[in-house]
Amino acid sequence: DTDNFIELASTIGISTNTKVTGDLEVTGNITATEIVTNIVSQSISFATGSTRFGDQQSDIHDFTGSLGISGSIVFDNTVTLSESGTGDFTIDAADDIRLDAGGGDIVFRDDATEIGRFRNESSNLVIKSSTNDKDIIFKGVDNSSEITAMTIDMSAGGYVGIGTTSPGAALD
């Protein structure tokens, strides 16, 4: 409808509040000191570029729902979290990786089934095989071949075998 259409070929300066009812289409850039939105539902799609949220490390950004990330998460250029696209998850740190569990357990699972855990019991490190009658096995590489250095056989009451996969007696 060209009856209500105004085309301007220059810059417009507005010094008071302006309200737009309906859609606003901008084919150039929007520059603003602050953008305040009240949105119930939103999708933003970018072809390319970077977006920065906040300007201080103390800034907090809360999200409700899921956050999908394609690519990597980089913290201060020293730690990277990445997903391979095939399900592998990598934590790459320039220094140590520390796992600090307030509950005292670091739990290992495979398809939601617990297979083992590291536990703090009275400041003792406990390594536990969580699956009934499954062993704890220490492996290494000797002359380019994988070897079993030690097996703790849980189905035999905790027999320990060094250099064997089938310990026949308890190790004293």
PDB file of C-alpha atoms in Angstrom:
ATOM      1  CA  ASP A   1       0.000   0.000   0.000  1.00  0.00           C
ATOM      2  CA  THR A   2       1.885   3.077  -1.248  1.00  0.00           C
ATOM      3  CA  ASP A   3      -0.685   5.530   0.199  1.00  0.00           C
ATOM      4  CA  ASN A   4       0.914   5.225   3.683  1.00  0.00           C
ATOM      5  CA  PHE A   5       4.514   4.840   2.519  1.00  0.00           C
ATOM      6  CA  ILE A   6       7.267   7.457   2.921  1.00  0.00           C
ATOM      7  CA  GLU A   7      10.690   6.835   1.412  1.00  0.00           C
ATOM      8  CA  LEU A   8      13.634   8.860   2.682  1.00  0.00           C
ATOM      9  CA  ALA A   9      17.029   8.934   1.050  1.00  0.00           C
ATOM     10  CA  SER A  10      18.804  10.584   3.963  1.00  0.00           C
ATOM     11  CA  THR A  11      19.146  10.378   7.761  1.00  0.00           C
ATOM     12  CA  ILE A  12      16.256  11.117  10.102  1.00  0.00           C
ATOM     13  CA  GLY A  13      16.975  12.473  13.582  1.00  0.00           C
ATOM     14  CA  ILE A  14      14.355  11.734  16.247  1.00  0.00           C
ATOM     15  CA  SER A  15      14.849  13.348  19.646  1.00  0.00           C
ATOM     16  CA  THR A  16      11.818  11.926  21.462  1.00  0.00           C
ATOM     17  CA  ASN A  17      10.292   8.495  21.943  1.00  0.00           C
ATOM     18  CA  THR A  18       9.001   6.840  18.818  1.00  0.00           C
ATOM     19  CA  LYS A  19       6.585   3.931  18.667  1.00  0.00           C
ATOM     20  CA  VAL A  20       6.276   1.584  15.715  1.00  0.00           C
ATOM     21  CA  THR A  21       3.082  -0.434  15.440  1.00  0.00           C
ATOM     22  CA  GLY A  22       3.520  -3.300  13.026  1.00  0.00           C
ATOM     23  CA  ASP A  23       6.728  -4.577  11.454  1.00  0.00           C
ATOM     24  CA  LEU A  24       9.948  -2.604  11.134  1.00  0.00           C
ATOM     25  CA  GLU A  25      12.220  -3.667   8.315  1.00  0.00           C
ATOM     26  CA  VAL A  26      15.765  -2.341   8.223  1.00  0.00           C
ATOM     27  CA  THR A  27      18.022  -3.271   5.312  1.00  0.00           C
ATOM     28  CA  GLY A  28      21.078  -1.537   6.793  1.00  0.00           C
ATOM     29  CA  ASN A  29      22.635  -1.472  10.251  1.00  0.00           C
ATOM     30  CA  ILE A  30      20.959  -0.641  13.561  1.00  0.00           C
ATOM     31  CA  THR A  31      23.254   1.147  16.009  1.00  0.00           C
ATOM     32  CA  ALA A  32      22.032   1.610  19.560  1.00  0.00           C
ATOM     33  CA  THR A  33      23.522   2.369  22.964  1.00  0.00           C
ATOM     34  CA  GLU A  34      21.049   0.016  24.619  1.00  0.00           C
ATOM     35  CA  ILE A  35      18.381  -2.369  23.328  1.00  0.00           C
ATOM     36  CA  VAL A  36      15.602  -3.357  25.731  1.00  0.00           C
ATOM     37  CA  THR A  37      13.251  -6.137  24.638  1.00  0.00           C
ATOM     38  CA  ASN A  38      10.228  -7.830  26.111  1.00  0.00           C
ATOM     39  CA  ILE A  39      10.000 -11.085  24.198  1.00  0.00           C
ATOM     40  CA  VAL A  40       7.888 -14.163  24.862  1.00  0.00           C
ATOM     41  CA  SER A  41       9.332 -16.222  22.010  1.00  0.00           C
ATOM     42  CA  GLN A  42      12.281 -15.481  19.772  1.00  0.00           C
ATOM     43  CA  SER A  43      14.621 -16.959  17.201  1.00  0.00           C
ATOM     44  CA  ILE A  44      17.671 -15.146  15.911  1.00  0.00           C
ATOM     45  CA  SER A  45      19.663 -16.536  13.023  1.00  0.00           C
ATOM     46  CA  PHE A  46      23.051 -15.217  11.916  1.00  0.00           C
ATOM     47  CA  ALA A  47      24.812 -16.150   8.705  1.00  0.00           C
ATOM     48  CA  THR A  48      28.183 -15.180  10.186  1.00  0.00           C
ATOM     49  CA  GLY A  49      29.684 -13.010  12.876  1.00  0.00           C
ATOM     50  CA  SER A  50      30.316 -12.884  16.591  1.00  0.00           C
ATOM     51  CA  THR A  51      28.072 -11.941  19.477  1.00  0.00           C
ATOM     52  CA  ARG A  52      29.325 -10.746  22.850  1.00  0.00           C
ATOM     53  CA  PHE A  53      27.106 -10.832  25.920  1.00  0.00           C
ATOM     54  CA  GLY A  54      28.146  -8.609  28.811  1.00  0.00           C
ATOM     55  CA  ASP A  55      31.298  -6.639  29.396  1.00  0.00           C
ATOM     56  CA  GLN A  56      32.546  -7.935  32.770  1.00  0.00           C
ATOM     57  CA  GLN A  57      33.398 -11.379  34.175  1.00  0.00           C
ATOM     58  CA  SER A  58      30.861 -10.774  36.945  1.00  0.00           C
ATOM     59  CA  ASP A  59      28.012 -10.578  34.385  1.00  0.00           C
ATOM     60  CA  ILE A  60      25.539 -13.460  34.701  1.00  0.00           C
ATOM     61  CA  HIS A  61      23.398 -14.708  31.811  1.00  0.00           C
ATOM     62  CA  ASP A  62      20.524 -17.033  32.691  1.00  0.00           C
ATOM     63  CA  PHE A  63      18.984 -19.323  30.079  1.00  0.00           C
ATOM     64  CA  THR A  64      15.795 -21.317  30.456  1.00  0.00           C
ATOM     65  CA  GLY A  65      15.572 -24.358  28.224  1.00  0.00           C
ATOM     66  CA  SER A  66      18.352 -26.052  26.281  1.00  0.00           C
ATOM     67  CA  LEU A  67      21.415 -24.424  24.803  1.00  0.00           C
ATOM     68  CA  GLY A  68      22.562 -25.967  21.533  1.00  0.00           C
ATOM     69  CA  ILE A  69      26.107 -25.199  20.420  1.00  0.00           C
ATOM     70  CA  SER A  70      27.612 -26.146  17.103  1.00  0.00           C
ATOM     71  CA  GLY A  71      31.377 -25.863  17.406  1.00  0.00           C
ATOM     72  CA  SER A  72      33.386 -25.335  20.580  1.00  0.00           C
ATOM     73  CA  ILE A  73      33.183 -23.385  23.815  1.00  0.00           C
ATOM     74  CA  VAL A  74      36.421 -21.516  24.573  1.00  0.00           C
ATOM     75  CA  PHE A  75      37.194 -20.081  28.032  1.00  0.00           C
ATOM     76  CA  ASP A  76      39.791 -17.265  28.027  1.00  0.00           C
ATOM     77  CA  ASN A  77      41.643 -18.978  25.142  1.00  0.00           C
ATOM     78  CA  THR A  78      43.054 -21.606  27.558  1.00  0.00           C
ATOM     79  CA  VAL A  79      40.268 -24.216  27.889  1.00  0.00           C
ATOM     80  CA  THR A  80      38.179 -25.627  25.053  1.00  0.00           C
ATOM     81  CA  LEU A  81      35.138 -27.877  25.286  1.00  0.00           C
ATOM     82  CA  SER A  82      34.291 -29.476  21.959  1.00  0.00           C
ATOM     83  CA  GLU A  83      32.084 -32.177  20.514  1.00  0.00           C
ATOM     84  CA  SER A  84      33.319 -34.150  17.517  1.00  0.00           C
ATOM     85  CA  GLY A  85      30.011 -34.392  15.682  1.00  0.00           C
ATOM     86  CA  THR A  86      30.079 -38.167  16.257  1.00  0.00           C
ATOM     87  CA  GLY A  87      29.469 -38.064  20.016  1.00  0.00           C
ATOM     88  CA  ASP A  88      33.014 -37.703  21.393  1.00  0.00           C
ATOM     89  CA  PHE A  89      33.428 -34.890  23.932  1.00  0.00           C
ATOM     90  CA  THR A  90      36.839 -33.289  24.477  1.00  0.00           C
ATOM     91  CA  ILE A  91      38.086 -31.077  27.298  1.00  0.00           C
ATOM     92  CA  ASP A  92      41.372 -29.459  26.246  1.00  0.00           C
ATOM     93  CA  ALA A  93      43.110 -27.414  28.960  1.00  0.00           C
ATOM     94  CA  ALA A  94      46.429 -25.577  28.884  1.00  0.00           C
ATOM     95  CA  ASP A  95      46.977 -26.664  32.518  1.00  0.00           C
ATOM     96  CA  ASP A  96      45.470 -29.317  34.832  1.00  0.00           C
ATOM     97  CA  ILE A  97      41.872 -30.570  34.633  1.00  0.00           C
ATOM     98  CA  ARG A  98      40.333 -30.646  38.089  1.00  0.00           C
ATOM     99  CA  LEU A  99      37.148 -32.503  38.951  1.00  0.00           C
ATOM    100  CA  ASP A 100      35.734 -31.255  42.254  1.00  0.00           C
ATOM    101  CA  ALA A 101      32.660 -33.151  43.370  1.00  0.00           C
ATOM    102  CA  GLY A 102      31.017 -31.747  46.484  1.00  0.00           C
ATOM    103  CA  GLY A 103      29.285 -35.090  47.044  1.00  0.00           C
ATOM    104  CA  GLY A 104      32.639 -36.903  47.107  1.00  0.00           C
ATOM    105  CA  ASP A 105      31.952 -39.151  44.074  1.00  0.00           C
ATOM    106  CA  ILE A 106      33.002 -38.995  40.431  1.00  0.00           C
ATOM    107  CA  VAL A 107      30.679 -41.419  38.662  1.00  0.00           C
ATOM    108  CA  PHE A 108      31.370 -43.171  35.334  1.00  0.00           C
ATOM    109  CA  ARG A 109      28.352 -44.243  33.304  1.00  0.00           C
ATOM    110  CA  ASP A 110      27.731 -45.907  29.971  1.00  0.00           C
ATOM    111  CA  ASP A 111      24.245 -45.297  28.514  1.00  0.00           C
ATOM    112  CA  ALA A 112      22.950 -44.252  31.973  1.00  0.00           C
ATOM    113  CA  THR A 113      24.286 -47.426  33.683  1.00  0.00           C
ATOM    114  CA  GLU A 114      26.866 -46.814  36.377  1.00  0.00           C
ATOM    115  CA  ILE A 115      30.027 -48.828  35.706  1.00  0.00           C
ATOM    116  CA  GLY A 116      32.376 -47.329  38.280  1.00  0.00           C
ATOM    117  CA  ARG A 117      33.259 -44.437  40.508  1.00  0.00           C
ATOM    118  CA  PHE A 118      36.013 -42.648  42.336  1.00  0.00           C
ATOM    119  CA  ARG A 119      34.951 -41.883  45.887  1.00  0.00           C
ATOM    120  CA  ASN A 120      36.305 -40.001  48.872  1.00  0.00           C
ATOM    121  CA  GLU A 121      35.834 -42.072  52.032  1.00  0.00           C
ATOM    122  CA  SER A 122      37.370 -40.385  55.089  1.00  0.00           C
ATOM    123  CA  SER A 123      40.030 -38.836  52.813  1.00  0.00           C
ATOM    124  CA  ASN A 124      40.841 -42.290  51.326  1.00  0.00           C
ATOM    125  CA  LEU A 125      40.621 -42.629  47.529  1.00  0.00           C
ATOM    126  CA  VAL A 126      38.267 -45.498  46.708  1.00  0.00           C
ATOM    127  CA  ILE A 127      38.128 -46.875  43.156  1.00  0.00           C
ATOM    128  CA  LYS A 128      34.988 -48.975  42.739  1.00  0.00           C
ATOM    129  CA  SER A 129      33.710 -51.222  39.966  1.00  0.00           C
ATOM    130  CA  SER A 130      29.937 -50.748  40.263  1.00  0.00           C
ATOM    131  CA  THR A 131      28.759 -53.611  38.053  1.00  0.00           C
ATOM    132  CA  ASN A 132      28.288 -57.008  39.719  1.00  0.00           C
ATOM    133  CA  ASP A 133      31.228 -59.395  39.181  1.00  0.00           C
ATOM    134  CA  LYS A 134      33.068 -57.037  36.810  1.00  0.00           C
ATOM    135  CA  ASP A 135      36.801 -56.541  37.244  1.00  0.00           C
ATOM    136  CA  ILE A 136      39.137 -53.583  37.572  1.00  0.00           C
ATOM    137  CA  ILE A 137      41.839 -54.031  34.947  1.00  0.00           C
ATOM    138  CA  PHE A 138      45.096 -52.097  34.553  1.00  0.00           C
ATOM    139  CA  LYS A 139      46.478 -52.177  31.008  1.00  0.00           C
ATOM    140  CA  GLY A 140      49.549 -50.749  29.325  1.00  0.00           C
ATOM    141  CA  VAL A 141      51.667 -51.020  26.208  1.00  0.00           C
ATOM    142  CA  ASP A 142      54.793 -53.195  26.122  1.00  0.00           C
ATOM    143  CA  ASN A 143      56.868 -53.223  22.935  1.00  0.00           C
ATOM    144  CA  SER A 144      53.905 -51.790  20.941  1.00  0.00           C
ATOM    145  CA  SER A 145      51.515 -54.467  22.222  1.00  0.00           C
ATOM    146  CA  GLU A 146      48.707 -53.937  24.717  1.00  0.00           C
ATOM    147  CA  ILE A 147      49.197 -55.987  27.860  1.00  0.00           C
ATOM    148  CA  THR A 148      47.191 -56.575  31.035  1.00  0.00           C
ATOM    149  CA  ALA A 149      49.452 -55.531  33.901  1.00  0.00           C
ATOM    150  CA  MET A 150      47.021 -56.294  36.726  1.00  0.00           C
ATOM    151  CA  THR A 151      43.497 -57.618  37.182  1.00  0.00           C
ATOM    152  CA  ILE A 152      41.412 -57.359  40.333  1.00  0.00           C
ATOM    153  CA  ASP A 153      38.849 -60.123  39.863  1.00  0.00           C
ATOM    154  CA  MET A 154      35.590 -59.095  41.561  1.00  0.00           C
ATOM    155  CA  SER A 155      33.857 -62.394  40.706  1.00  0.00           C
ATOM    156  CA  ALA A 156      36.562 -64.236  42.688  1.00  0.00           C
ATOM    157  CA  GLY A 157      36.246 -62.146  45.843  1.00  0.00           C
ATOM    158  CA  GLY A 158      38.874 -59.596  44.849  1.00  0.00           C
ATOM    159  CA  TYR A 159      41.775 -61.874  43.821  1.00  0.00           C
ATOM    160  CA  VAL A 160      44.621 -59.841  42.348  1.00  0.00           C
ATOM    161  CA  GLY A 161      46.573 -61.074  39.376  1.00  0.00           C
ATOM    162  CA  ILE A 162      49.760 -59.345  38.245  1.00  0.00           C
ATOM    163  CA  GLY A 163      50.689 -60.262  34.697  1.00  0.00           C
ATOM    164  CA  THR A 164      47.606 -62.483  34.346  1.00  0.00           C
ATOM    165  CA  THR A 165      43.959 -61.943  33.445  1.00  0.00           C
ATOM    166  CA  SER A 166      42.762 -64.834  35.660  1.00  0.00           C
ATOM    167  CA  PRO A 167      44.132 -64.589  39.193  1.00  0.00           C
ATOM    168  CA  GLY A 168      43.852 -67.849  41.067  1.00  0.00           C
ATOM    169  CA  ALA A 169      44.392 -66.689  44.639  1.00  0.00           C
ATOM    170  CA  ALA A 170      44.258 -63.694  46.916  1.00  0.00           C
ATOM    171  CA  LEU A 171      47.348 -61.509  46.963  1.00  0.00           C
ATOM    172  CA  ASP A 172      48.743 -60.921  50.458  1.00  0.00           C
TER     173      ASP A 172
END
